[in-house]
Short mmCIF file of C-alpha atoms in Angstrom, two decimals:
data_model
loop_
_atom_site.label_atom_id
_atom_site.label_comp_id
_atom_site.label_asym_id
_atom_site.label_seq_id
_atom_site.Cartn_x
_atom_site.Cartn_y
_atom_site.Cartn_z
CA MET K 1 0.05 16.23 19.48
CA ALA K 2 -2.50 18.36 21.52
CA LEU K 3 -3.30 15.38 23.41
CA GLU K 4 -2.29 14.81 26.77
CA ARG K 5 -0.10 11.50 26.62
CA ARG K 6 -1.22 8.81 29.04
CA ALA K 7 -0.07 5.79 29.80
CA ALA K 8 -2.92 2.78 30.23
CA ARG K 9 -2.86 -1.02 30.67
CA LEU K 10 -4.99 -2.57 28.04
CA VAL K 11 -6.64 -5.74 28.57
CA ALA K 12 -7.29 -8.29 25.41
CA ALA K 13 -10.80 -9.33 25.86
CA GLY K 14 -11.64 -12.88 24.73
CA ALA K 15 -15.56 -13.00 24.46
CA THR K 16 -17.26 -14.57 21.79
CA MET K 17 -18.92 -12.82 19.22
CA LEU K 18 -22.23 -12.28 18.34
CA ALA K 19 -24.13 -12.23 14.88
CA MET K 20 -25.16 -8.93 13.78
CA GLY K 21 -28.13 -8.15 11.67
CA CYS K 22 -28.40 -5.29 9.24
CA SER K 23 -32.12 -4.25 9.71
CA GLY K 24 -33.04 -0.81 10.20
CA LYS K 25 -33.34 2.49 7.96
CA TRP K 26 -31.54 4.41 5.48
CA THR K 27 -29.82 7.70 6.90
CA THR K 28 -29.36 10.42 4.32
CA HIS K 29 -26.93 13.50 4.16
CA ASP K 30 -27.19 15.41 1.01
CA ASP K 31 -26.51 18.80 2.21
CA GLY K 32 -22.84 18.03 0.63
CA ALA K 33 -24.04 18.25 -2.87
CA GLU K 34 -25.43 21.92 -2.43
CA MET K 35 -22.19 23.42 -0.82
CA ALA K 36 -20.09 25.35 -2.98
CA GLY K 37 -16.84 24.06 -4.08
CA GLY K 38 -14.86 21.16 -5.92
CA ALA K 39 -15.49 17.29 -5.23
CA GLY K 40 -12.30 17.13 -3.46
CA GLY K 41 -9.46 14.22 -3.43
CA SER K 42 -11.79 10.65 -4.08
CA GLU K 43 -10.27 7.91 -2.36
CA GLY K 44 -11.37 4.91 -3.52
CA THR K 45 -13.30 5.79 -6.79
CA ALA K 46 -12.20 5.07 -10.28
CA GLN K 47 -10.17 8.06 -11.63
CA GLY K 48 -10.36 9.16 -15.38
CA GLY K 49 -9.40 11.51 -17.41
CA ASP K 50 -10.53 14.70 -17.37
CA PRO K 51 -14.46 15.58 -18.36
CA GLU K 52 -13.60 16.95 -21.71
CA SER K 53 -11.55 14.43 -22.61
CA ALA K 54 -11.31 12.86 -26.21
CA GLU K 55 -9.67 10.21 -25.31
CA ALA K 56 -11.28 7.00 -27.13
CA CYS K 57 -13.02 4.48 -25.24
CA THR K 58 -15.06 0.92 -25.80
CA ALA K 59 -18.87 1.40 -26.28
CA GLY K 60 -20.62 0.73 -23.32
CA GLU K 61 -17.81 1.30 -20.93
CA VAL K 62 -18.29 3.05 -17.63
CA ARG K 63 -16.46 5.06 -15.31
CA CYS K 64 -15.59 7.67 -12.55
CA ASN K 65 -13.81 10.70 -13.84
CA ALA K 66 -11.49 12.59 -11.85
CA SER K 67 -14.21 15.07 -11.30
CA GLY K 68 -15.99 12.37 -8.88
CA LEU K 69 -18.98 12.32 -11.85
CA ARG K 70 -19.66 9.46 -13.92
CA GLU K 71 -18.40 8.86 -17.46
CA THR K 72 -20.17 6.59 -20.01
CA CYS K 73 -18.86 5.60 -23.69
CA THR K 74 -21.20 6.18 -26.19
CA SER K 75 -21.85 4.21 -29.52
CA ASP K 76 -18.78 6.53 -31.51
CA GLY K 77 -16.37 5.64 -29.08
CA ALA K 78 -16.31 9.15 -27.03
CA TRP K 79 -16.53 9.67 -23.20
CA SER K 80 -20.18 11.56 -22.12
CA VAL K 81 -20.23 12.69 -18.96
CA SER K 82 -23.49 12.10 -16.33
CA ASP K 83 -24.34 14.21 -13.19
CA PHE K 84 -24.64 10.88 -10.80
CA VAL K 85 -22.26 11.51 -8.42
CA CYS K 86 -19.47 8.01 -7.87
CA ALA K 87 -19.27 6.71 -4.33
CA ARG K 88 -16.00 7.42 -2.09
CA ASN K 89 -16.15 4.26 -0.12
CA VAL K 90 -18.54 2.18 2.15
CA ALA K 91 -17.63 2.29 5.72
CA VAL K 92 -18.84 -0.88 7.85
CA ASP K 93 -19.50 -1.73 11.65
CA ASP K 94 -18.34 -4.70 12.69
CA ASP K 95 -19.70 -3.84 15.87
CA VAL K 96 -23.67 -3.29 15.14
CA GLY K 97 -23.18 -4.57 11.00
CA SER K 98 -24.18 -0.64 9.43
CA TYR K 99 -22.71 0.19 6.57
CA CYS K 100 -22.35 3.95 5.05
CA VAL K 101 -22.02 5.13 1.58
CA THR K 102 -19.88 8.47 1.34
CA LYS K 103 -19.96 10.14 -2.51
CA THR K 104 -17.29 12.38 -3.99
CA ASP K 105 -19.46 15.37 -3.02
CA GLY K 106 -19.42 14.76 0.32
CA SER K 107 -22.85 13.57 0.90
CA TYR K 108 -23.64 10.28 2.54
CA ARG K 109 -26.36 7.77 3.06
CA CYS K 110 -26.48 4.64 5.94
CA TRP K 111 -27.94 1.63 6.61
CA GLY K 112 -28.24 0.12 10.04
CA VAL K 113 -29.75 0.90 13.33
CA ASP K 114 -29.45 4.39 13.93
CA PRO K 115 -29.61 5.64 17.79
CA GLY K 116 -30.58 9.14 16.78
CA GLY K 117 -28.21 12.68 16.55
CA THR K 118 -27.20 14.34 13.31
CA LEU K 119 -24.12 15.43 12.01
CA PRO K 120 -23.28 18.88 11.29
CA ALA K 121 -23.59 20.26 7.40
CA GLU K 122 -20.11 19.61 6.42
CA ARG K 123 -18.38 17.48 2.86
CA TYR K 124 -17.78 14.21 4.30
CA ARG K 125 -14.64 11.93 3.65
CA ARG K 126 -16.04 8.99 5.29
CA VAL K 127 -19.50 8.58 7.47
CA GLN K 128 -19.42 5.70 9.90
CA LEU K 129 -22.93 4.67 11.92
CA THR K 130 -21.70 2.90 15.18
CA ARG K 131 -24.41 1.83 17.74
CA GLN K 132 -23.91 5.09 19.35
CA GLY K 133 -24.79 7.28 16.04
CA LEU K 134 -23.08 8.83 13.36
CA ILE K 135 -19.38 9.83 13.05
CA GLY K 136 -17.89 11.39 10.18
CA LEU K 137 -14.62 12.84 9.26
CA THR K 138 -14.79 16.30 7.12
CA GLU K 139 -12.96 16.82 4.15
CA ASP K 140 -10.75 18.91 6.09
CA GLY K 141 -9.96 16.60 8.54
CA ARG K 142 -12.01 17.16 11.42
CA LEU K 143 -13.61 14.31 13.22
CA LEU K 144 -17.54 15.02 14.11
CA ALA K 145 -19.71 12.78 16.24
CA ALA K 146 -23.71 12.72 16.54
CA SER K 147 -23.42 11.47 20.15
CA THR K 148 -19.98 9.68 20.61
CA VAL K 149 -17.71 11.71 23.34
CA LEU K 150 -14.50 12.91 21.51
CA PRO K 151 -11.76 14.78 22.80
CA ASP K 152 -11.20 18.97 22.41
CA GLY K 153 -8.45 19.54 19.93
CA LEU K 154 -7.83 16.63 18.22
CA PRO K 155 -5.25 17.36 15.31
CA PRO K 156 -5.84 16.93 11.77
CA VAL K 157 -7.39 13.35 11.16
CA ALA K 158 -6.28 11.64 7.87
CA SER K 159 -8.60 8.44 8.44
CA PHE K 160 -10.71 6.74 11.37
CA ARG K 161 -12.57 3.51 12.06
CA ALA K 162 -14.58 3.05 15.12
CA THR K 163 -16.00 0.09 16.53
CA ASN K 164 -16.32 -1.78 20.31
CA MET K 165 -13.23 -1.67 22.51
CA TRP K 166 -13.32 -3.73 25.10
CA GLY K 167 -16.89 -3.71 25.25
CA ASP K 168 -17.03 0.03 25.02
CA GLN K 169 -17.14 2.08 21.79
CA GLY K 170 -14.08 3.79 21.08
CA VAL K 171 -12.52 5.53 17.93
CA CYS K 172 -9.21 4.98 16.18
CA PRO K 173 -8.04 8.04 14.30
CA LEU K 174 -4.68 8.10 12.53
CA PHE K 175 -3.48 11.68 12.29
CA VAL K 176 -2.21 13.63 9.32
CA ASP K 177 1.21 13.77 10.96
CA GLY K 178 1.11 10.02 11.36
CA SER K 179 0.62 9.36 15.04
CA PHE K 180 -2.06 7.28 16.23
CA ALA K 181 -4.64 7.41 19.08
CA VAL K 182 -7.69 5.00 20.69
CA LEU K 183 -10.53 7.12 22.06
CA LEU K 184 -12.51 5.22 24.35
CA ASP K 185 -15.85 7.37 24.77
CA ARG K 186 -16.61 5.73 27.99
CA ILE K 187 -14.93 2.84 30.61
CA GLU K 188 -16.79 -0.15 31.98
CA GLU K 189 -16.90 -0.19 35.90
CA SER K 190 -16.01 -4.33 35.26
CA LEU K 191 -12.78 -2.94 34.33
CA PRO K 192 -11.88 0.35 37.01
CA GLU K 193 -7.86 -0.35 35.59
CA LEU K 194 -8.80 1.10 32.51
CA THR K 195 -8.78 4.98 33.81
CA ASP K 196 -7.97 6.89 30.80
CA THR K 197 -10.02 7.81 27.51
CA VAL K 198 -7.29 8.46 25.34
CA MET K 199 -4.11 6.27 24.73
CA GLU K 200 -1.69 7.48 21.84
CA VAL K 201 0.14 4.67 20.88
CA GLU K 202 4.16 5.61 20.39
CA GLY K 203 5.54 6.28 16.94
CA SER K 204 4.15 6.85 13.72
CA PHE K 205 2.10 4.96 10.97
CA THR K 206 1.02 5.34 7.38
CA GLN K 207 -1.71 3.25 7.77
CA ALA K 208 -3.52 2.11 11.64
CA LEU K 209 -7.03 0.68 12.68
CA CYS K 210 -8.64 -0.79 15.21
CA ALA K 211 -11.40 -3.67 14.85
CA TRP K 212 -13.73 -5.41 17.30
CA GLU K 213 -12.99 -5.92 21.00
CA GLY K 214 -10.14 -4.08 21.15
CA LEU K 215 -7.64 -5.19 18.62
CA VAL K 216 -5.04 -2.60 16.91
CA ALA K 217 -2.70 -2.79 14.26
CA GLY K 218 -0.68 -0.72 11.94
CA VAL K 219 1.86 -0.27 9.45
CA ARG K 220 4.68 1.64 10.45
CA PRO K 221 6.84 4.00 8.06
CA ASP K 222 10.12 1.16 7.70
CA GLY K 223 7.56 -1.14 6.16
CA SER K 224 7.00 -3.33 9.20
CA LEU K 225 3.47 -4.41 10.89
CA TRP K 226 2.85 -3.73 14.24
CA GLN K 227 -0.11 -5.05 16.62
CA PHE K 228 -0.90 -3.67 20.10
CA HIS K 229 -1.05 -7.19 21.95
CA GLY K 230 2.20 -8.20 22.61
CA MET K 231 3.47 -5.39 21.07
CA GLU K 232 4.38 -7.69 18.36
CA THR K 233 6.35 -6.32 15.30
CA ILE K 234 6.87 -8.26 11.84
CA PRO K 235 9.84 -6.85 9.48
CA GLY K 236 9.06 -6.41 6.16
CA GLU K 237 8.07 -4.08 3.34
CA PHE K 238 4.35 -3.72 3.67
CA THR K 239 1.84 -0.88 2.85
CA GLN K 240 -1.50 -2.57 4.65
CA VAL K 241 -2.71 -4.57 7.37
CA ALA K 242 -5.70 -6.50 7.53
CA PHE K 243 -7.09 -8.40 10.44
CA SER K 244 -9.29 -9.78 13.12
CA ASN K 245 -9.12 -11.91 16.26
CA ARG K 246 -8.21 -15.04 13.59
CA ILE K 247 -6.20 -13.29 11.57
CA PHE K 248 -3.18 -10.93 10.76
CA CYS K 249 -2.69 -10.40 6.86
CA GLY K 250 -0.26 -7.59 5.13
CA LEU K 251 -0.05 -6.60 1.62
CA THR K 252 3.88 -5.80 0.48
CA LYS K 253 4.44 -2.81 -1.41
CA ALA K 254 5.28 -5.55 -4.80
CA GLY K 255 1.60 -6.71 -4.41
CA GLY K 256 2.19 -10.02 -2.23
CA ILE K 257 0.29 -10.85 0.58
CA GLN K 258 1.14 -12.73 3.42
CA CYS K 259 -0.80 -14.22 6.31
CA PHE K 260 0.58 -14.92 9.75
CA GLU K 261 -0.97 -16.28 13.27
CA PRO K 262 -2.43 -13.29 15.28
CA THR K 263 -1.00 -12.95 18.46
CA ILE K 264 -3.93 -10.69 19.77
CA THR K 265 -6.65 -12.66 21.02
CA CYS K 266 -6.49 -16.08 19.02
CA GLY K 267 -6.40 -18.93 21.76
CA SER K 268 -7.53 -17.16 24.49
CA GLY K 269 -10.95 -16.47 26.20
CA GLY K 270 -12.19 -20.06 24.62
CA ILE K 271 -11.61 -18.57 21.25
CA THR K 272 -10.03 -21.82 19.35
CA ASN K 273 -11.47 -21.50 15.70
CA CYS K 274 -7.98 -19.99 14.34
CA ALA K 275 -6.95 -19.71 10.65
CA GLY K 276 -4.57 -22.91 10.32
CA PRO K 277 -3.22 -24.91 10.17
CA GLU K 278 -3.28 -23.48 6.30
CA TYR K 279 -3.43 -19.71 6.11
CA PRO K 280 -4.91 -18.23 2.80
CA GLU K 281 -2.29 -17.99 0.11
CA PHE K 282 -2.88 -15.28 -2.65
CA SER K 283 -1.30 -16.20 -6.20
CA GLY K 284 -1.72 -13.81 -8.95
CA GLY K 285 -1.67 -10.33 -8.29
CA PRO K 286 0.01 -7.77 -8.06
CA TYR K 287 -3.01 -6.37 -5.25
CA ARG K 288 -3.48 -3.36 -3.98
CA SER K 289 -5.74 -3.53 -1.71
CA ILE K 290 -7.14 -6.04 1.15
CA THR K 291 -9.37 -6.21 4.00
CA ALA K 292 -10.79 -8.86 6.25
CA THR K 293 -14.34 -9.76 7.35
CA GLY K 294 -14.74 -12.45 10.53
CA GLY K 295 -14.13 -15.11 8.18
CA ALA K 296 -12.42 -14.15 5.43
CA VAL K 297 -9.85 -12.25 3.64
CA CYS K 298 -10.33 -10.41 0.54
CA ALA K 299 -7.99 -8.39 -2.28
CA LEU K 300 -8.53 -6.22 -4.86
CA ASP K 301 -5.70 -6.88 -8.09
CA ALA K 302 -4.29 -3.82 -10.36
CA GLU K 303 -7.35 -4.50 -11.91
CA GLY K 304 -10.09 -4.49 -9.78
CA ALA K 305 -11.14 -7.90 -9.23
CA LEU K 306 -12.09 -8.80 -6.25
CA THR K 307 -10.40 -12.30 -4.55
CA CYS K 308 -11.95 -13.94 -1.06
CA ARG K 309 -10.24 -16.49 0.98
CA ARG K 310 -11.70 -17.94 3.76
CA TYR K 311 -9.20 -18.36 7.10
CA ASP K 312 -8.24 -21.94 6.26
CA GLY K 313 -7.77 -21.05 2.85
CA ALA K 314 -10.61 -22.49 1.33
CA ASP K 315 -11.43 -20.34 -1.88
CA MET K 316 -14.57 -18.00 -1.31
CA PRO K 317 -15.93 -17.25 -4.84
CA ILE K 318 -17.57 -14.05 -5.33
CA ASP K 319 -18.59 -12.71 -8.53
CA ALA K 320 -19.04 -9.19 -7.82
CA GLY K 321 -17.57 -7.12 -10.89
CA ARG K 322 -14.50 -4.35 -10.43
CA PHE K 323 -14.06 -2.52 -8.06
CA THR K 324 -12.12 0.45 -6.74
CA PHE K 325 -12.32 0.43 -2.82
CA ILE K 326 -13.18 -2.52 -0.60
CA GLU K 327 -13.88 -3.00 3.18
CA GLY K 328 -14.91 -5.34 5.51
CA GLY K 329 -16.58 -6.13 8.96
CA TYR K 330 -17.97 -8.83 11.05
CA ASP K 331 -19.45 -10.82 8.24
CA LEU K 332 -20.01 -8.22 5.93
CA LEU K 333 -17.75 -7.10 2.65
CA CYS K 334 -18.51 -3.91 1.02
CA GLY K 335 -16.87 -1.80 -1.73
CA VAL K 336 -17.36 0.90 -4.42
CA ARG K 337 -17.63 -0.72 -8.04
CA THR K 338 -15.42 0.92 -11.44
CA ASP K 339 -19.19 2.55 -12.12
CA GLY K 340 -19.12 4.63 -8.87
CA SER K 341 -21.90 2.80 -7.47
CA GLY K 342 -21.79 0.84 -3.60
CA ALA K 343 -22.30 -3.03 -3.58
CA CYS K 344 -22.45 -4.99 -0.03
CA PHE K 345 -22.50 -9.16 0.42
CA HIS K 346 -22.58 -11.12 3.44
CA HIS K 347 -21.34 -14.58 4.34
CA GLY K 348 -22.61 -17.02 7.04
CA GLY K 349 -21.21 -18.71 9.64
CA TRP K 350 -18.20 -17.57 11.90
CA ASN K 351 -15.91 -20.97 13.28
CA LEU K 352 -13.91 -22.23 10.64
CA GLY K 353 -14.73 -24.49 8.01
CA GLU K 354 -18.90 -23.26 8.55
CA VAL K 355 -18.06 -19.77 6.93
CA GLY K 356 -20.28 -19.92 3.45
CA PRO K 357 -20.32 -17.92 0.23
CA PHE K 358 -20.60 -14.35 -0.08
CA VAL K 359 -24.15 -13.13 -1.06
CA PRO K 360 -25.02 -9.61 -1.83
CA VAL K 361 -27.08 -7.81 0.66
CA GLU K 362 -30.48 -6.90 0.41
CA PRO K 363 -31.94 -4.68 -0.24
CA ALA K 364 -29.02 -3.89 -2.23
CA LEU K 365 -27.23 -0.37 -2.12
CA ASP K 366 -29.49 2.24 -4.13
CA PRO K 367 -27.32 1.76 -7.55
CA GLY K 368 -28.92 5.58 -8.28
CA TRP K 369 -28.81 7.40 -5.49
#
């Protein structure tokens, strides 16, 4: 990697989390739709056949085709292509409660308090609105930011997440070569031992991400789960990980879900309302995607149906339809529906037993954008 390897002792923060609202305004970038070239790989969108496919269908059925455009089944049982560009993903910021929809043409739209600054006109695969502004991953693997200071010479990036890291903003990119790093924008004077702004994690990953207050975890190529604090490794055949400071869950290759007591910050800093003595169990399946909020774990099954469980295992009914992509944050769950539109939900409460049901976020994501 082009980054200089540094060793730093990272301190787990046990600060009590504060509830975050979603007030703000829309930030829209549509330049991607005007740029030359195809829509690129559409992660998270429902993939149909060729736009001119003669495949039979049921009248009223809606899907997104391989070009990222919405198709609707007509009364004569044929697919009709529209000019509606499907969403690729919805990025949730669990620090400030914002969310951004990125479409398959590289354009994006965000809701939340934007501190200012703009991203260059590019085609983006994922855009996130953080407390320090927009951060975007371009379709050719470059990580760009409106205000956040990023190191020069970053290798090509496969995915990223930005969040609060030990009180400061951090960006956690997973690089195309499987390496993973934590990038800190600034260092608090109260933590002088954190002198480095780049921490490279040993080894390689197939998935890795960070969450609120310095939580870092990932999946190794051998299928084991790794979490930074305690350097604990859980053996298995996992493909995805979802976590907060109160729970740690993995999705297996067979589509099952296993949840564990986290060693990260649970029980420290006054945090005692952790998952347990029961953990959420997911029957049915197989599942193909998992994510976590501050009080729930959610999963998509093979048909796109959404199931959510509170940390103590209690069911959290959510009549949300079918999805192709989901991402959770502090108290937010956002996703992409099979028709290519985005939707967000939030739950009330934080302490175990007080987490309420998911309700739609208002104002709703504009289905016509």
